[in-house]
XYZ file of C-alpha atoms in Angstrom:
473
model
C 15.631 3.563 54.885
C 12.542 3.220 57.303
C 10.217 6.362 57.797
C 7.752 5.622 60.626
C 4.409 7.792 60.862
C 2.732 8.047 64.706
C -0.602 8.439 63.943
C -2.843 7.458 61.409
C -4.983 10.470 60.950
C -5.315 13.195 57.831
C -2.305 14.590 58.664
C -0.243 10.952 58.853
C -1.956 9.790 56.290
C -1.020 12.934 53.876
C 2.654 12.585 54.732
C 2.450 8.900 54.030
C 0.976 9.752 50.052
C 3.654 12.893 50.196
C 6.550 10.958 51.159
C 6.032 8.154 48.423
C 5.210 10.953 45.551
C 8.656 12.697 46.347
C 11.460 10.149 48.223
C 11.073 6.873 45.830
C 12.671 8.489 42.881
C 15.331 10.338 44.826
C 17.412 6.949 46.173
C 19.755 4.943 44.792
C 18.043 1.497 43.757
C 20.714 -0.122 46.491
C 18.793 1.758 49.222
C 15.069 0.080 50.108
C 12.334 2.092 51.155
C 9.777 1.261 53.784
C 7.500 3.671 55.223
C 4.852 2.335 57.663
C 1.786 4.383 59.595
C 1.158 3.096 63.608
C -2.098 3.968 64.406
C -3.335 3.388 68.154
C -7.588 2.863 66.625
C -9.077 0.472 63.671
C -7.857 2.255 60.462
C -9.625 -0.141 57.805
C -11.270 1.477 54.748
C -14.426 1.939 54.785
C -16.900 0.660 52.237
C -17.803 2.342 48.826
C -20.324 5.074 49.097
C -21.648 8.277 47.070
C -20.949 11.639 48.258
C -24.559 12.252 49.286
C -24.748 9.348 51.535
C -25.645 10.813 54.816
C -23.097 9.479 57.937
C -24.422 6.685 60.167
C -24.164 9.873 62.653
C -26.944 11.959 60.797
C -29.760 12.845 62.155
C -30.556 14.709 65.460
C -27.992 12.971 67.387
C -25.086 15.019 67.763
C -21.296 13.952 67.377
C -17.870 15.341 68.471
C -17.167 18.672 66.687
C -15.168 17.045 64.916
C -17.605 15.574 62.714
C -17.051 18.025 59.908
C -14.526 20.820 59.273
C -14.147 23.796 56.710
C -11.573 22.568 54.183
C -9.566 26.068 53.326
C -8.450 26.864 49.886
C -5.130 26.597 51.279
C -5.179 23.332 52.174
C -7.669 22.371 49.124
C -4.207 23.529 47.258
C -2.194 21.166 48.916
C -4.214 17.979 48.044
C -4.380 19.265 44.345
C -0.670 19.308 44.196
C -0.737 16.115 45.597
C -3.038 13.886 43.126
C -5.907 15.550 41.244
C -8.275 12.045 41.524
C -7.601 12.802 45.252
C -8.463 16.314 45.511
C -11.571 15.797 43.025
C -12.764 12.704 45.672
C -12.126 15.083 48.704
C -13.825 18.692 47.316
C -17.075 16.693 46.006
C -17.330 14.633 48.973
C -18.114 17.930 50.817
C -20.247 21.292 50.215
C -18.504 24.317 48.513
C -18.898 27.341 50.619
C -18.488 30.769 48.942
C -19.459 32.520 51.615
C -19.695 32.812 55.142
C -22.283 34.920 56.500
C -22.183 36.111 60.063
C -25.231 37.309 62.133
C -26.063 38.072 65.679
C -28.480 36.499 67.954
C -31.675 38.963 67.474
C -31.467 38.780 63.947
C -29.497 41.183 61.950
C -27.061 39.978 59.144
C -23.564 41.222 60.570
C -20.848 40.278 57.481
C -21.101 38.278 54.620
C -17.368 37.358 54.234
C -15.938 35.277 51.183
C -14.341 31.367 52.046
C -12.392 31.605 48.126
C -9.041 32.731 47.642
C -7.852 34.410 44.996
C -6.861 31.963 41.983
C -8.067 31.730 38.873
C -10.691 29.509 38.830
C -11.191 30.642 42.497
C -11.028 27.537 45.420
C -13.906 27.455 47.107
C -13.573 26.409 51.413
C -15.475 22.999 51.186
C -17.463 21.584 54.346
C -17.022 18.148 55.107
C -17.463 14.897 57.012
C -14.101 14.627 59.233
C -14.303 11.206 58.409
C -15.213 11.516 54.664
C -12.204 13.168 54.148
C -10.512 10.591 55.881
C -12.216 7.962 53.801
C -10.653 9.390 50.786
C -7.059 9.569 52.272
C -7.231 6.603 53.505
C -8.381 4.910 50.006
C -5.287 5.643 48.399
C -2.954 4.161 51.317
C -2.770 0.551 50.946
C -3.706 -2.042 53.606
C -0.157 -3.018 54.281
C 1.061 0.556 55.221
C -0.420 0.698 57.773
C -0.023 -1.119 61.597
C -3.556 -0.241 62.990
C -4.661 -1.193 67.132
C -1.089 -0.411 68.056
C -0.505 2.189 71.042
C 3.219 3.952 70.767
C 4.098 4.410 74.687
C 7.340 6.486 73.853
C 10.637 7.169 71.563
C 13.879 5.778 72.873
C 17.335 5.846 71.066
C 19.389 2.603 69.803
C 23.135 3.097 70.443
C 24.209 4.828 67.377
C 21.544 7.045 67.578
C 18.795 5.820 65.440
C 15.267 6.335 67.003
C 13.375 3.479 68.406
C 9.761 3.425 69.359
C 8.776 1.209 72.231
C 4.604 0.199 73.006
C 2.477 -0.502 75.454
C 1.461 -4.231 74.197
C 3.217 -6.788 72.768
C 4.825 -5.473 69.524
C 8.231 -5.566 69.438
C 10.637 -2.352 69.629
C 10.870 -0.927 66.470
C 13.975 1.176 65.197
C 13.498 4.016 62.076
C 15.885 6.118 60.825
C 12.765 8.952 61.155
C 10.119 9.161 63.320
C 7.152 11.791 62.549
C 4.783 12.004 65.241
C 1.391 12.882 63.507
C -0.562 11.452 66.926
C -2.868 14.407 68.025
C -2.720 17.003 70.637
C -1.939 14.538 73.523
C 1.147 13.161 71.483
C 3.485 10.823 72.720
C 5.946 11.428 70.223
C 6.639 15.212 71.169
C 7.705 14.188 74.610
C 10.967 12.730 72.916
C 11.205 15.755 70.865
C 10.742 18.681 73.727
C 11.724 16.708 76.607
C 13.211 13.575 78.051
C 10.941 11.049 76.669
C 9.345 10.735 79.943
C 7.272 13.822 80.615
C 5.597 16.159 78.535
C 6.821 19.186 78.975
C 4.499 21.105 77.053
C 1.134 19.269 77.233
C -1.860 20.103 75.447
C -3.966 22.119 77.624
C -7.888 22.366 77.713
C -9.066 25.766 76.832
C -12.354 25.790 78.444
C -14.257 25.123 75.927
C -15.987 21.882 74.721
C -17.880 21.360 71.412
C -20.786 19.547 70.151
C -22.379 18.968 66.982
C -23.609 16.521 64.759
C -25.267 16.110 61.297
C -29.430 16.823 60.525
C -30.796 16.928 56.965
C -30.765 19.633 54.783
C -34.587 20.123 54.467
C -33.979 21.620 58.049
C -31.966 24.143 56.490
C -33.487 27.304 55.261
C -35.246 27.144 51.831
C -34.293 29.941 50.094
C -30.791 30.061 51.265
C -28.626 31.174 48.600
C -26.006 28.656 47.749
C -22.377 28.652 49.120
C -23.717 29.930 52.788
C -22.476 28.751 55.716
C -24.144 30.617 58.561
C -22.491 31.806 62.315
C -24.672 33.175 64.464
C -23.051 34.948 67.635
C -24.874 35.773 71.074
C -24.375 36.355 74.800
C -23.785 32.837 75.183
C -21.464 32.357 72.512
C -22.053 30.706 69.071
C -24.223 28.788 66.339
C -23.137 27.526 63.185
C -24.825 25.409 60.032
C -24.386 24.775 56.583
C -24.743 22.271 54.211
C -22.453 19.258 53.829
C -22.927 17.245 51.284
C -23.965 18.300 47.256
C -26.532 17.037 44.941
C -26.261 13.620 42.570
C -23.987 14.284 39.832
C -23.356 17.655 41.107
C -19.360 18.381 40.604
C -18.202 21.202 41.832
C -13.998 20.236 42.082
C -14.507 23.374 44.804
C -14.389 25.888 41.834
C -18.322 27.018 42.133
C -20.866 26.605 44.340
C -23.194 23.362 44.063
C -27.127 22.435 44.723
C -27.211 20.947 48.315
C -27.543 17.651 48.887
C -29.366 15.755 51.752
C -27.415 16.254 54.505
C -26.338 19.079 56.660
C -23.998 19.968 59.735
C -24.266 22.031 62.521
C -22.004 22.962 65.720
C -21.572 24.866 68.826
C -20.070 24.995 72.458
C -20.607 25.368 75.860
C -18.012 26.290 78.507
C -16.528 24.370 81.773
C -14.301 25.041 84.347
C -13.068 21.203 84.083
C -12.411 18.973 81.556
C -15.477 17.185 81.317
C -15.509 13.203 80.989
C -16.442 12.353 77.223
C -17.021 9.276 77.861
C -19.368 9.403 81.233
C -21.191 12.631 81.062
C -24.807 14.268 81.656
C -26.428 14.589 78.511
C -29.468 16.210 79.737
C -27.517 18.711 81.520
C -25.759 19.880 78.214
C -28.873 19.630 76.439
C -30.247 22.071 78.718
C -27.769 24.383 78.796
C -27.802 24.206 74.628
C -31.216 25.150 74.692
C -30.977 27.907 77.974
C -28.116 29.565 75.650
C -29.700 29.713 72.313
C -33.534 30.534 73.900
C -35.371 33.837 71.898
C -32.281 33.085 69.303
C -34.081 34.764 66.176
C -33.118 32.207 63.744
C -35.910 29.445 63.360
C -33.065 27.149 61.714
C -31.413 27.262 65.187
C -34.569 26.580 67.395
C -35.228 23.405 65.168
C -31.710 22.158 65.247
C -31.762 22.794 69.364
C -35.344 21.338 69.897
C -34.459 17.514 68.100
C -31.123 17.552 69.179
C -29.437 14.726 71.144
C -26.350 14.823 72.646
C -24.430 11.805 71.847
C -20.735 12.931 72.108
C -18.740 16.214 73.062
C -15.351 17.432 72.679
C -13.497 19.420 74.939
C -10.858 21.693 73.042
C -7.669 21.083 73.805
C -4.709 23.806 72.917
C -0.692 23.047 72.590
C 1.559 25.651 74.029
C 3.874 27.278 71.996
C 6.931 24.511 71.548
C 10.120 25.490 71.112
C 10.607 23.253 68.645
C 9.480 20.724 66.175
C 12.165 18.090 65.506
C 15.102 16.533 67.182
C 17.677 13.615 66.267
C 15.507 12.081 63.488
C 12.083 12.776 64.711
C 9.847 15.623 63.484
C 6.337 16.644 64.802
C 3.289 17.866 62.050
C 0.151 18.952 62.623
C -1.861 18.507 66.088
C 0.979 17.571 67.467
C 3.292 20.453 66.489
C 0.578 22.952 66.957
C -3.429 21.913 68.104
C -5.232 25.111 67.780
C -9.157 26.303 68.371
C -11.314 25.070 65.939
C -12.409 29.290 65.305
C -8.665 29.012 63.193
C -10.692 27.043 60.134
C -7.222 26.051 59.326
C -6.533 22.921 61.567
C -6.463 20.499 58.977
C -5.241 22.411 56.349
C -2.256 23.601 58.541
C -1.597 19.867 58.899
C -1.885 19.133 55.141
C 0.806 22.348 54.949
C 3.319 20.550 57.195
C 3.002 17.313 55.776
C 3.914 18.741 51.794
C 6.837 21.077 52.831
C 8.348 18.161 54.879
C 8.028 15.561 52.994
C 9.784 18.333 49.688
C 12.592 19.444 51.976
C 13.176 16.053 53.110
C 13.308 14.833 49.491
C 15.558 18.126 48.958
C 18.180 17.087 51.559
C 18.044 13.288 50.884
C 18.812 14.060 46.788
C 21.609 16.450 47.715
C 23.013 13.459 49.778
C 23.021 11.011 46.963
C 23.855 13.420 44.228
C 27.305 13.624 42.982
C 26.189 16.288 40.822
C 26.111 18.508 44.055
C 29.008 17.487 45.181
C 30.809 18.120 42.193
C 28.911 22.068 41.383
C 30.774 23.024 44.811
C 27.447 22.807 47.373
C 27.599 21.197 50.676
C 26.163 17.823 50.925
C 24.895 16.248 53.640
C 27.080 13.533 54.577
C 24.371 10.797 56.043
C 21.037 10.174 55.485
C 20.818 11.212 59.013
C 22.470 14.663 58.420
C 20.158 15.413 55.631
C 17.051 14.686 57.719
C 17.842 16.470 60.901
C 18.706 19.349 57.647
C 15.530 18.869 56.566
C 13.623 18.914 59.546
C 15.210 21.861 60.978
C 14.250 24.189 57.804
C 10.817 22.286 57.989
C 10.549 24.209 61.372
C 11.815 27.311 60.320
C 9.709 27.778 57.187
C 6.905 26.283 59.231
C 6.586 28.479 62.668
C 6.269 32.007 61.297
C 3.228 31.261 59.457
C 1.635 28.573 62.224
C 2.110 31.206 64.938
C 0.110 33.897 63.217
C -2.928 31.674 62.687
C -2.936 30.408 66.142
C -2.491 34.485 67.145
C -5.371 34.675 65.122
C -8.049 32.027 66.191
C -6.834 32.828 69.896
C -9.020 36.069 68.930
C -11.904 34.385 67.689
C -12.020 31.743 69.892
C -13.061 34.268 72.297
C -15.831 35.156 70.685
C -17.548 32.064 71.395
C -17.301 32.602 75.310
C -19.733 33.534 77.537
C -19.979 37.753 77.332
C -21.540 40.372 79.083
C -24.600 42.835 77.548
C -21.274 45.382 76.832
C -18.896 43.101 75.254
C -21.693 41.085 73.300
C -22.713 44.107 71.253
C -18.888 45.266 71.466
C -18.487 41.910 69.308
C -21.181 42.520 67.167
C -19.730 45.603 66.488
C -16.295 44.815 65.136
C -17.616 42.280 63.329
C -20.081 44.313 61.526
C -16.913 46.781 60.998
C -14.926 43.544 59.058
C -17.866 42.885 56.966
C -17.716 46.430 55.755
C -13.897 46.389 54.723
C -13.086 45.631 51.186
C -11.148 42.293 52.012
C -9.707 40.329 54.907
C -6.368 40.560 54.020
C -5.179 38.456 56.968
C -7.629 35.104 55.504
C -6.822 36.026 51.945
C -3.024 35.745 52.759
C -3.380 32.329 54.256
C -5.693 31.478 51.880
C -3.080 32.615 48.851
C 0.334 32.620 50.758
C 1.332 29.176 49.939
C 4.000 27.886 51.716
C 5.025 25.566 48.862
C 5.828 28.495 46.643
C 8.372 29.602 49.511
C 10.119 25.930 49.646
C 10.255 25.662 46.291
C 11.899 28.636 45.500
C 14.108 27.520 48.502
C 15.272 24.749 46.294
C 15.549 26.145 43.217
C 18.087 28.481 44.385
C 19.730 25.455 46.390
C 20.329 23.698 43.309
C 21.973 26.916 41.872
C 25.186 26.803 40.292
C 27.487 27.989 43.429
C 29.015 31.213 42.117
C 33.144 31.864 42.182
C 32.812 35.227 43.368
């Protein structure tokens, strides 16, 4: 059986480490097992390094917004349940937040909302280096897993069906019995799975908003702040955020209590366009200009200094993916970005992709069992009859455990993204308002039931009753 993962990012790279816990010890020992990753960029490991190393991006030089992201409990769960060495790399490569606290742009403290669920010890959200939590993925796939420099131009079908990517080099066609496209926003595998292979029917569109960010040290962040803060600060003009990013020296936390900073720190905004800008051919005055013009007589002295040694190196426009009808088709499945990019306000883009990545890769060991069980055949339960059939099985409850909860969030950070645009004297203080009204209720029971609401605990009751003696009455 060959399983062939588009994309080489945290989401491919999860279903990779997912789909060799769970399918290996489900298949007969007649049936060989090759999953490989195709990754269009340079996906070698990186070298050895401490947690509190600060990123060759630190400093005032900013970086895509994507150089760190809020790691929810949720998806802090999902890496536990994975492989606990990998979870404890991940959490105390990055900064335990405990708290969020929310203020406006003259000053006043707004909310102070928690980032823990509800477990006992609690999971803390942990902020992180986008590519340090790559770094620790990517430790635990081995070299020869993974096809790096290697651009997918489509998906294409062999005559009895079977899947076949074709690229835009050299490499040969390449034919899988499943295809998961884990390739971004602008993927190339979800024209084959909403479409006719040719055109995307549902592309990725740019929301109007582009980030920028990048990494300073800590000493730049307040001194007294209490640990486990990670500050937003909302204006006319949109948004602010900072926080720590990095711990202490021997400073474990395993995301289960907060932690003594360490040297580095993160911070992030966003201006708005009416076009996609040009990331790679852009004026970096101009933005720098407009950063400072929209954060000007901002109250917060951490913000002026962060504005006034900034340097925009990179930005990155946000990019949104319509509502699909859809997920999977004829042996190839979509997860994460390329299922369901949402705003960046969602905190939940990476653990939504760590989500998909677990309760495929169960089902799909589900389905594939059932297949080459005769013990299910013989307790009366329907059994796939193919490999095939117990894939496109799998895939198709993948999407409908999957949507419900995917749609909600994007619902969600729809909302919030909002905030973060341009408003007038009436709506600014209108924003201030409600969120000064969420800070004074006694929980956000919409975050708390992502945060808690594991989808895992749904898929495996799923199975359990599956595997159910089938009843005579």
């Amino acid at each position: 059986m060959r399983i062939v993962i588009v994309g080489g990012g945290i989401s491919g790279l999860a279903c990779y480490l997912f789909l060799c816990k769970f399918i290996p010890s489900i298949l007969p020992t007649s049936t060989e097992l090759d999953i490989t990753i195709i990754e269009s960029h340079a996906a070698t490991k990186r070298r050895e390094r401490s947690p509190d190393t600060v990123d060759e991006a630190a400093g005032p030089a900013a970086t895509t917004i994507g150089s760190a992201l809020g790691l929810a409990p949720n998806g802090l769960a999902v890496l536990r349940d994975l492989d606990e060495t990998l979870f404890g790399e991940v959490a105390n490569s990055g900064y335990p937040i405990s708290h969020f606290h929310l203020a406006n742009a003259i000053g006043w403290s707004l909310a102070r909302l928690p980032a823990t669920n509800q477990s006992d010890p609690q999971l803390h959200t942990v902020l992180i280096s986008r590519q340090r939590l790559w770094d620790c993925l990517r430790m635990h796939v081995p070299d020869g897993a993974i096809t790096d420099q290697c651009t997918v131009s489509g998906v294409a079908y062999t005559a009895d069906q079977r899947p076949i990517l074709k690229f835009s080099d050299d490499m040969p066609d390449l034919a899988a019995d499943l295809v998961i496209g884990a390739d971004g926003a602008k993927s190339v595998v979800k024209r084959s799975v909403t479409g006719d292979g040719e055109t995307d029917e549902y592309p990725a569109a740019f929301d109007g908003l582009t980030g920028v960010g990048g990494f300073v040290p800590s000493s730049q962040l307040p001194e007294n702040e209490p640990r486990g803060r990670m500050t937003v600060t909302f204006g006319a003009h949109g948004f602010f955020g900072y926080g720590a990013s990095t711990i202490a020296p021997q400073s474990n936390h395993f995301a289960m209590c907060t932690a003594p900073k360490g040297h580095e720190a993160v911070w992030w905004s966003t201006f708005e366009t009416t076009n996609v800008p040009d990331t790679r051919n852009f004026d970096k005055d101009a933005i720098l200009r407009q950063l400072k013009t929209h954060h000007a007589g901002w109250k917060d002295p951490t913000i002026k200094q962060i504005v006034d040694e900034a340097v925009i190196d990179s930005i990155y426009p946000t990019y949104i993916t319509p509502e699909l009808p859809t997920w999977q088709t004829r042996g190839v499945v979509l997860i994460g970005d390329a299922a369901h990019a949402m705003q960046p306000s969602s905190g939940q883009g990476a653990a939504q992709g760590l989500e998909d990545a677990q309760v495929f890769s169960m089902l799909l060991a589900h389905y594939l069992e059932r297949h080459f069980s005769l013990s299910a055949a013989r307790a009366g339960r329907q059994v796939p009859a193919t490999p095939r059939e117990a894939i496109d099985q799998a895939s198709k409850k993948y999407f409908e455990i999957r949507k419900p909860r995917v749609k909600q969030i994007v619902h969600r950070a729809k909302q919030m993204g909002d905030t973060k645009r341009k408003k007038g004297l009436v709506e600014e203080w209108f924003t201030y308002f409600i969120l000064w009204i969420i800070g004074k209720l006694p929980t956000d029971s919409f975050t708390q039931n992502i945060f808690n609401d594991l989808p895992v605990n749904e898929v495996r009751k799923m199975i359990e009753q599956d595997k159910a003696p089938a009843s005579n009455f």
